[in-house]
Amino acid sequence: MRTLKNFIDGAWVGSHSASVLPVVDPGNGEVLCNVPAGCAADIEHAAEKAAAAQGTWRNVPAEQRIQYLFRMKRILEENADEIATLCTRESGKTLAESRAEIVRAVENIEVACGIPILMQGEFSEDVAQGIDEFVIRQPLGVGACIAPFNFPVMIAFWFFPYAIATGNTYIIKPSEKVPGTMTRIVELLEGAGLPKGVLNLVHGGKETVDAILTHEAIKAISFVGSTKVARYVYAKGTEHGKRVQAQGGAKNSLVVMPDADVATTTRIIADSVYGCAGQRCLAASTVILVGAARTAFTDLLVEAARTRTTCHGLDRTSQMGAVITRESRIRIEAVIEDAARKGATVLVDGRTGPVTGSAGGNYILPTVIENVPDSAEAATTEIFGPVMNLQYCETLADAIASINAGRYGNAACIFTRNGSAARTFRRDVLAGNIGVNIGIPAPMAFFPFSGWKESFFGDLHGQARHAVEFFTQTKVVVERWYDEWTRTF
Ligand code: NAD
């Protein structure tokens, strides 16, 4: 069985740690390869080489640095089929979902290609007699990202194209559950010809993360994952003087007003809740039907859940794949059971055992529960599985109050034909990404990917101008030349 290697200073090298973890296809239980458990020595090696490379890389003009990104874009596009297949095998999602990830990754490369303009500073002439003042942006040094399992391709691209385009060097630490996809991507990206040490890949789990959080040379850390770990990463990283952005978990609500278009809204809601088997940080978990929307939508949503085809993501008929691990499946089943025991009604029960033709996979079919009491875990915590929690209320104000009472603030969406209701919603809801008649309000790469409350720790988000600010520090220069001095005085 192949054990994946780290990519450090332009070479594929084994981990300093001898222990390995299996990487498993969630759709059928097949072991695909092993990944090193990782250790601090791997990060020491990568950080030292990345720091050494940065001294030269920052002197390459921005306009030349982005030429590597143009090549990377072409490499991703030309190899999209292979990458999507790998991504599906490791993460369990469908091929269409894997392809969509690659598109989002490419979009971030495209935006980062605008760095020569995005990095431009500010200049004021004659702020006093003969004195000019200006702001320049300079890279921080070495950056690193710590990625979750649910988007094996896309998430590193929220960060590293901006980091390297602004003159930093970089270390990617993929999730140990899906490390093969990023390994293959880095292999392919070698074809872009980046200088040694500019882009590095290090595998591992907690010990590797802890080394990133404390290594002197690493100055900027982008984390995406669960809230518990995001909080830890933010606290420990900032304690060690790093700039940290930490995106956490979510519990997103969709509000359906009685005037919403029935057929389209039903389709969009089902896609939002069940896409990627509910394992998206922008996925809807709670669907709040306001007033008469209850009678118009409940049966249709139940029907949409019952008719979704669930099987291995490589099967072209698949509309939903497996959840990431057996533990994950057991946890989601326990959340459904807890809700039922506490009085919820399970309208569609996805706990049906193995899916035909995909024995050994971690499947839960689309599930719908209603009347979930506040005391049940399903009401308040992130489920991260294909479970729709139906809630009913009388007014939009009640729906907004219910959303705002939650711990998370990643996304919230409203479905309506009424502009005033939509405006109230987008203004008053405490969430960083808002959808109006949109089920997954994922910002395009030229907007920052927001997140509020316990869904985000930090100030600057990933993507676009926020990413440029995150990976650079400003220097203010106040300047006078001596001939001006003589002339003036
Ligand atoms: P996770 O928190 O378990 O793992 C994320 C990363 O942290 C991995 O690389 C892992 O190796 C590392 N890690 C895990 N435990 C650690 C620990 N104790 N100490 C240090 N490092 C540790 O998350 P996951 O299960 O891989 O991903 C799912 C979560 O990610 C969900 O909560 C989802 O909402 C969230 N997510 C959020 C966003 C967003 O934009 N807010 C996007 C995608 C996923």
XYZ file of C-alpha atoms and ligand atoms in Angstrom:
533
model
C 0.000 0.000 0.000
C 1.445 3.388 -1.057
C 2.259 5.904 1.702
C 1.940 9.507 0.563
C 4.974 11.776 0.700
C 5.472 15.392 1.640
C 6.586 17.918 -0.971
C 9.270 20.158 0.494
C 11.731 22.419 -1.323
C 10.821 20.954 -4.691
C 11.302 17.294 -3.698
C 9.036 14.426 -2.594
C 10.250 13.241 0.798
C 9.043 10.741 3.385
C 7.714 11.960 6.735
C 9.951 11.926 9.809
C 7.109 10.024 11.484
C 6.867 6.281 10.857
C 3.208 5.984 11.814
C 0.553 6.106 9.124
C -3.234 6.350 8.828
C -5.369 4.648 6.156
C -7.163 6.810 3.575
C -10.540 5.219 2.878
C -13.086 5.574 0.053
C -16.221 6.547 2.042
C -18.420 5.118 -0.706
C -17.268 1.497 -0.416
C -14.731 1.214 2.416
C -11.756 0.482 0.130
C -8.387 1.603 1.519
C -6.853 3.865 -1.138
C -3.429 4.610 0.374
C -1.787 5.543 3.670
C -0.983 9.027 4.878
C 1.797 9.845 7.342
C 0.506 10.777 10.808
C 3.048 13.614 10.601
C 5.183 15.322 13.238
C 6.833 18.606 14.176
C 10.065 17.698 12.344
C 8.195 17.699 9.009
C 6.989 21.246 9.607
C 10.439 22.353 10.790
C 11.896 21.071 7.530
C 9.193 22.693 5.360
C 9.163 26.021 7.233
C 12.951 26.352 7.078
C 13.015 25.723 3.320
C 9.991 27.936 2.661
C 11.587 30.777 4.655
C 14.832 30.431 2.704
C 12.963 30.455 -0.627
C 10.918 33.507 0.353
C 13.969 35.790 0.393
C 14.362 35.283 -3.349
C 10.690 34.853 -4.264
C 9.688 38.261 -2.858
C 12.141 39.895 -5.294
C 10.483 38.330 -8.332
C 8.254 41.104 -9.750
C 4.537 40.502 -9.121
C 3.867 40.530 -12.847
C 6.291 37.581 -13.232
C 4.979 35.746 -10.154
C 1.520 35.584 -11.655
C 2.815 33.883 -14.807
C 3.108 30.723 -12.671
C -0.549 31.113 -11.694
C -1.645 31.332 -15.326
C 0.138 28.005 -15.888
C -1.482 26.496 -12.775
C -4.929 27.474 -14.053
C -4.283 25.664 -17.322
C -2.938 22.572 -15.477
C -6.044 22.327 -13.280
C -8.370 22.734 -16.245
C -6.516 20.169 -18.368
C -6.505 17.604 -15.552
C -9.975 18.286 -14.159
C -11.335 14.795 -14.920
C -8.515 13.011 -13.101
C -8.658 15.373 -10.118
C -12.468 15.092 -9.882
C -12.306 11.294 -9.889
C -9.719 11.269 -7.116
C -11.692 13.811 -5.115
C -14.859 11.726 -5.420
C -13.095 8.527 -4.369
C -11.595 10.155 -1.273
C -14.437 12.400 -0.133
C -17.533 10.441 -1.202
C -19.145 13.341 -3.063
C -20.532 13.039 -6.599
C -18.415 13.687 -9.693
C -20.437 16.817 -10.507
C -19.730 18.145 -7.010
C -16.015 17.422 -7.386
C -15.930 19.209 -10.753
C -17.670 22.225 -9.217
C -14.883 22.431 -6.610
C -12.254 22.582 -9.309
C -14.100 25.466 -10.976
C -14.064 27.409 -7.678
C -10.345 26.700 -7.274
C -9.639 28.011 -10.771
C -11.692 31.151 -10.105
C -9.442 31.962 -7.159
C -6.331 31.556 -9.294
C -7.884 33.945 -11.818
C -8.557 36.606 -9.194
C -5.048 36.224 -7.744
C -3.685 36.891 -11.246
C -4.828 40.485 -10.635
C -2.267 40.907 -7.829
C -0.228 43.596 -9.650
C -3.294 45.834 -9.340
C -4.658 44.411 -6.083
C -1.316 45.048 -4.359
C -0.991 48.655 -5.505
C -0.285 51.081 -2.687
C -1.378 54.679 -2.022
C 0.621 57.852 -2.665
C 0.202 61.469 -1.512
C 2.462 64.193 -2.852
C 3.429 67.290 -0.843
C 1.858 66.280 2.441
C 4.146 69.047 3.734
C 6.602 71.207 1.806
C 8.777 68.871 -0.314
C 7.507 65.797 1.503
C 5.687 62.853 -0.083
C 4.058 60.003 1.803
C 3.093 56.579 0.574
C 1.930 53.135 1.638
C 3.455 49.984 0.185
C 2.382 46.372 0.697
C 4.975 43.735 1.461
C 4.648 39.965 1.955
C 4.641 38.536 5.485
C 7.028 35.598 4.890
C 5.745 32.027 5.081
C 2.015 31.229 5.131
C 0.257 27.936 5.863
C -3.225 26.542 5.506
C -4.862 23.769 7.496
C -7.722 22.321 5.453
C -10.844 20.274 6.282
C -11.999 17.081 4.569
C -15.103 18.348 2.822
C -13.490 20.270 -0.070
C -10.235 18.425 -0.830
C -9.498 20.644 -3.846
C -11.000 24.079 -3.355
C -10.101 25.243 0.116
C -6.333 25.565 -0.240
C -7.040 27.714 -3.328
C -8.931 30.264 -1.190
C -5.509 31.130 0.177
C -2.324 29.984 -1.511
C -2.687 31.655 -4.957
C -2.979 35.021 -3.147
C -0.164 34.154 -0.743
C 2.379 33.290 -3.404
C 1.262 36.024 -5.800
C 1.919 38.601 -3.059
C 5.460 37.258 -2.532
C 5.019 34.801 0.333
C 5.984 31.143 0.248
C 3.508 28.534 1.399
C 2.784 25.230 3.152
C -0.469 23.304 2.573
C -1.601 20.824 5.242
C -4.541 18.857 3.794
C -7.001 16.897 5.908
C -5.600 13.465 6.750
C -8.952 12.030 5.573
C -8.512 13.251 1.963
C -4.787 13.835 1.431
C -4.364 12.105 -1.931
C -6.232 14.690 -3.992
C -4.002 17.598 -2.951
C -0.932 15.364 -3.300
C -1.843 14.730 -6.940
C -2.623 18.418 -7.508
C 0.790 19.433 -6.178
C 2.413 16.787 -8.410
C 0.607 18.279 -11.396
C 1.422 21.852 -10.353
C 5.131 20.991 -10.466
C 4.591 21.452 -14.201
C 4.088 25.185 -13.609
C 7.822 25.422 -12.799
C 7.596 27.327 -9.512
C 10.993 27.850 -7.869
C 11.865 25.316 -5.154
C 10.360 25.961 -1.734
C 7.616 28.364 -2.879
C 4.814 25.784 -2.537
C 5.149 22.927 -0.047
C 2.833 20.154 1.114
C 3.008 18.520 4.531
C 0.688 15.753 5.734
C -0.447 14.988 9.248
C -2.900 15.665 12.048
C -2.789 17.474 15.378
C 0.979 17.260 15.959
C 1.635 18.759 12.523
C -0.948 21.511 13.154
C 0.597 22.346 16.529
C 3.992 22.714 14.873
C 2.482 25.133 12.320
C 0.931 27.179 15.130
C 4.211 27.625 16.939
C 6.956 27.695 14.286
C 8.834 31.000 14.289
C 9.076 31.307 10.489
C 5.345 30.837 9.808
C 3.630 34.234 9.930
C 0.132 33.695 8.508
C -2.241 30.788 9.147
C -5.530 30.080 7.385
C -7.636 27.398 9.033
C -10.916 25.900 7.838
C -12.675 23.209 9.877
C -14.845 22.647 12.931
C -15.512 25.447 15.423
C -13.796 23.606 18.267
C -10.507 23.357 16.376
C -10.919 26.826 14.782
C -11.124 28.401 18.232
C -8.038 26.472 19.368
C -6.043 27.349 16.239
C -6.947 31.034 16.540
C -6.027 31.209 20.245
C -2.743 29.307 19.944
C -1.671 30.887 16.655
C -2.283 34.468 17.805
C -0.618 33.705 21.137
C 2.478 32.879 19.087
C 2.255 36.155 17.195
C 0.790 34.857 13.956
C -1.854 36.458 11.791
C -4.717 33.919 11.875
C -8.005 33.548 10.043
C -10.005 30.548 11.291
C -13.250 29.521 9.598
C -15.372 27.234 11.751
C -18.562 25.201 11.627
C -22.104 26.236 10.821
C -25.798 25.629 11.368
C -27.474 27.426 8.491
C -31.153 28.236 8.106
C -33.316 28.774 5.036
C -36.480 30.807 5.572
C -39.363 30.155 3.168
C -42.044 32.845 2.967
C -45.575 31.920 1.825
C -45.091 33.790 -1.475
C -41.971 31.827 -2.543
C -42.068 30.067 -5.910
C -42.961 26.516 -4.936
C -41.295 24.297 -7.548
C -37.983 26.159 -7.840
C -37.671 26.743 -4.114
C -38.278 23.060 -3.325
C -35.535 22.022 -5.745
C -33.072 24.604 -4.405
C -33.752 23.662 -0.773
C -33.215 19.952 -1.442
C -29.941 20.723 -3.256
C -28.801 22.924 -0.387
C -29.565 20.367 2.342
C -28.493 17.191 0.515
C -25.682 18.403 -1.793
C -22.351 16.848 -0.719
C -24.486 14.726 1.672
C -24.981 17.839 3.809
C -21.228 18.197 4.371
C -20.880 21.809 3.222
C -20.333 24.697 5.585
C -22.962 26.670 3.621
C -25.488 23.786 3.492
C -28.930 24.425 4.922
C -29.646 22.438 8.050
C -32.820 24.094 9.342
C -35.650 24.989 6.964
C -38.088 27.471 8.519
C -41.499 27.497 6.823
C -43.327 30.737 7.612
C -47.159 30.791 7.883
C -48.908 29.171 4.906
C -45.553 27.949 3.522
C -45.997 24.994 5.866
C -48.885 23.527 3.889
C -47.413 24.463 0.520
C -43.964 22.956 1.092
C -43.873 20.139 3.662
C -45.115 17.331 1.399
C -42.989 18.489 -1.539
C -39.830 18.577 0.573
C -40.582 15.089 1.871
C -41.032 13.913 -1.721
C -37.756 15.560 -2.793
C -35.931 13.721 0.002
C -37.510 10.363 -0.874
C -36.645 10.570 -4.565
C -32.991 11.580 -4.379
C -30.687 8.872 -5.763
C -28.007 7.956 -3.249
C -25.060 5.775 -4.277
C -21.304 5.870 -4.890
C -20.243 9.268 -6.217
C -18.536 7.737 -9.279
C -21.893 6.305 -10.424
C -23.192 8.866 -12.908
C -26.749 8.500 -11.604
C -25.652 9.511 -8.103
C -27.315 12.644 -6.704
C -25.812 12.093 -3.272
C -22.811 10.117 -2.052
C -21.621 8.773 1.291
C -20.623 10.716 4.402
C -16.931 10.827 5.126
C -16.404 8.108 7.781
C -18.182 5.327 9.617
C -17.869 7.404 12.813
C -19.543 10.290 11.046
C -22.443 8.062 9.949
C -22.866 6.695 13.473
C -22.800 10.244 14.925
C -25.446 11.503 12.473
C -27.671 8.486 13.163
C -27.353 9.188 16.884
C -28.414 12.820 16.330
C -31.553 11.615 14.490
C -32.271 9.092 17.245
C -31.779 11.727 19.970
C -34.263 14.065 18.229
C -36.829 11.250 17.841
C -36.450 10.209 21.486
C -37.023 13.796 22.598
C -40.272 14.117 20.635
C -39.375 15.045 17.030
C -41.217 13.360 14.170
C -39.016 11.626 11.603
C -40.879 12.208 8.331
C -38.219 10.523 6.183
C -35.746 8.236 7.936
C -32.430 7.803 6.114
C -31.024 5.254 8.556
C -31.631 2.344 6.251
C -28.327 0.472 6.224
C -26.096 -0.145 3.188
C -26.970 1.181 -0.251
C -27.404 -1.432 -2.988
C -24.197 -1.930 -4.959
C -22.105 0.070 -2.474
C -21.693 -2.244 0.509
C -19.072 -1.010 2.955
C -19.908 2.669 2.313
C -21.006 5.186 4.939
C -24.465 5.991 3.619
C -27.334 7.848 5.185
C -30.236 8.565 2.854
C -31.875 12.007 2.804
C -33.701 12.494 6.095
C -36.445 14.934 7.159
C -37.348 15.617 10.792
C -39.867 18.091 12.210
C -40.912 19.502 15.578
C -37.403 19.061 16.953
C -37.357 20.303 20.573
C -34.692 22.843 21.600
C -33.196 20.269 23.946
C -32.280 17.977 21.021
C -28.806 18.183 19.527
C -30.325 18.453 16.019
C -31.869 21.807 16.940
C -28.688 23.648 17.808
C -25.497 21.874 16.731
C -23.983 21.300 13.323
C -25.129 17.897 11.991
C -22.944 17.877 8.838
C -25.063 15.183 7.247
C -28.127 14.884 4.946
C -30.720 15.849 7.540
C -33.399 18.516 7.011
C -34.775 19.960 10.234
C -38.203 21.471 9.437
C -39.330 24.299 11.711
C -42.564 26.257 11.502
C -43.266 29.810 12.609
C -45.850 32.533 12.043
C -43.829 35.607 11.076
C -40.560 36.614 9.459
C -39.601 38.338 12.710
C -39.958 35.008 14.570
C -37.791 33.287 11.956
C -35.055 35.934 12.234
C -35.145 35.776 16.042
C -34.793 31.988 15.918
C -31.760 32.222 13.592
C -30.117 34.968 15.633
C -30.416 32.934 18.830
C -27.983 30.330 17.419
C -24.226 30.133 18.097
C -23.168 30.083 14.461
C -23.289 32.806 11.804
C -22.041 31.310 8.570
C -25.019 31.582 6.204
C -28.746 32.322 6.130
C -31.117 32.425 3.151
C -34.612 33.668 2.429
C -37.028 32.624 -0.331
C -39.614 35.249 -1.223
C -40.959 37.480 -3.998
C -41.211 40.392 -1.566
C -38.300 42.838 -1.746
C -39.112 44.390 1.590
C -39.052 41.026 3.396
C -35.750 40.196 1.704
C -34.294 43.553 2.711
C -35.341 43.130 6.367
C -33.812 39.655 6.347
C -30.450 40.601 4.866
C -30.234 43.605 7.182
C -31.186 41.948 10.471
C -29.875 38.399 10.260
C -26.622 37.771 12.137
C -24.730 35.788 9.501
C -21.820 36.520 7.203
C -23.151 35.044 3.929
C -26.744 35.835 2.945
C -28.787 34.271 0.150
C -31.909 35.754 -1.347
C -33.610 33.020 -3.377
C -30.217 31.242 -3.320
C -29.638 27.980 -1.443
C -25.832 28.011 -1.100
C -24.692 31.646 -0.890
C -21.062 30.930 -1.793
C -19.277 34.166 -2.672
C -17.480 34.308 -6.019
C -13.700 34.454 -5.735
C -13.655 38.241 -6.150
C -15.678 38.629 -2.913
C -14.450 37.618 0.551
C -15.901 34.431 2.053
C -17.470 35.800 5.202
C -18.652 34.180 8.453
C -19.798 35.588 11.804
C -20.120 34.529 15.422
C -18.716 31.041 16.118
C -18.292 30.376 12.406
C -15.260 32.646 12.148
C -12.352 33.778 14.315
C -10.265 36.646 12.983
C -10.749 39.821 10.963
C -9.777 39.283 7.342
C -11.500 36.516 5.398
C -10.302 34.282 2.554
C -10.514 35.248 -1.156
C -10.197 38.530 -3.035
C -9.033 41.797 -1.427
C -9.279 40.354 2.083
C -6.760 37.685 1.070
C -4.408 40.339 -0.320
C -4.601 42.279 2.946
C -4.195 39.097 4.976
C -0.993 38.073 3.199
C 0.649 41.497 3.181
C 1.669 44.097 5.700
C 1.645 47.795 5.001
C 4.649 50.043 5.307
C 4.203 53.818 5.377
C 7.053 55.883 3.965
C 7.431 59.625 4.623
C 10.032 60.919 2.167
C 12.013 64.116 1.559
C 14.988 64.642 -0.757
C 17.823 66.952 0.109
C 17.707 69.124 -2.989
C 14.080 69.869 -2.084
C 15.287 70.702 1.401
C 17.896 73.175 0.089
C 15.469 74.745 -2.320
C 12.801 75.196 0.323
C 14.878 76.557 3.139
P -11.753 19.348 11.650
O -11.819 20.546 12.523
O -11.904 18.007 12.275
O -10.338 19.296 10.878
C -9.853 20.396 10.142
C -8.336 20.369 10.145
O -7.865 20.496 11.488
C -7.739 19.086 9.585
O -6.660 19.429 8.750
C -7.279 18.326 10.825
O -6.100 17.582 10.587
C -7.008 19.420 11.833
N -7.345 19.023 13.218
C -8.365 18.209 13.606
N -8.394 18.120 14.954
C -7.392 18.886 15.415
C -6.925 19.210 16.724
N -7.494 18.700 17.812
N -5.868 20.044 16.833
C -5.277 20.559 15.745
N -5.681 20.287 14.478
C -6.722 19.468 14.311
O -12.823 19.572 10.485
P -13.298 18.546 9.370
O -14.147 17.506 10.009
O -12.160 18.124 8.530
O -14.222 19.497 8.457
C -15.576 19.719 8.694
C -15.793 21.028 9.412
O -15.249 22.091 8.649
C -17.268 21.360 9.595
O -17.456 21.846 10.893
C -17.515 22.450 8.554
O -18.569 23.326 8.868
C -16.209 23.145 8.574
N -16.011 23.927 7.360
C -16.129 25.277 7.448
C -15.986 26.062 6.317
C -16.149 27.548 6.399
O -15.892 28.220 5.411
N -16.558 28.106 7.533
C -15.718 25.453 5.080
C -15.584 24.067 5.029
C -15.733 23.310 6.179
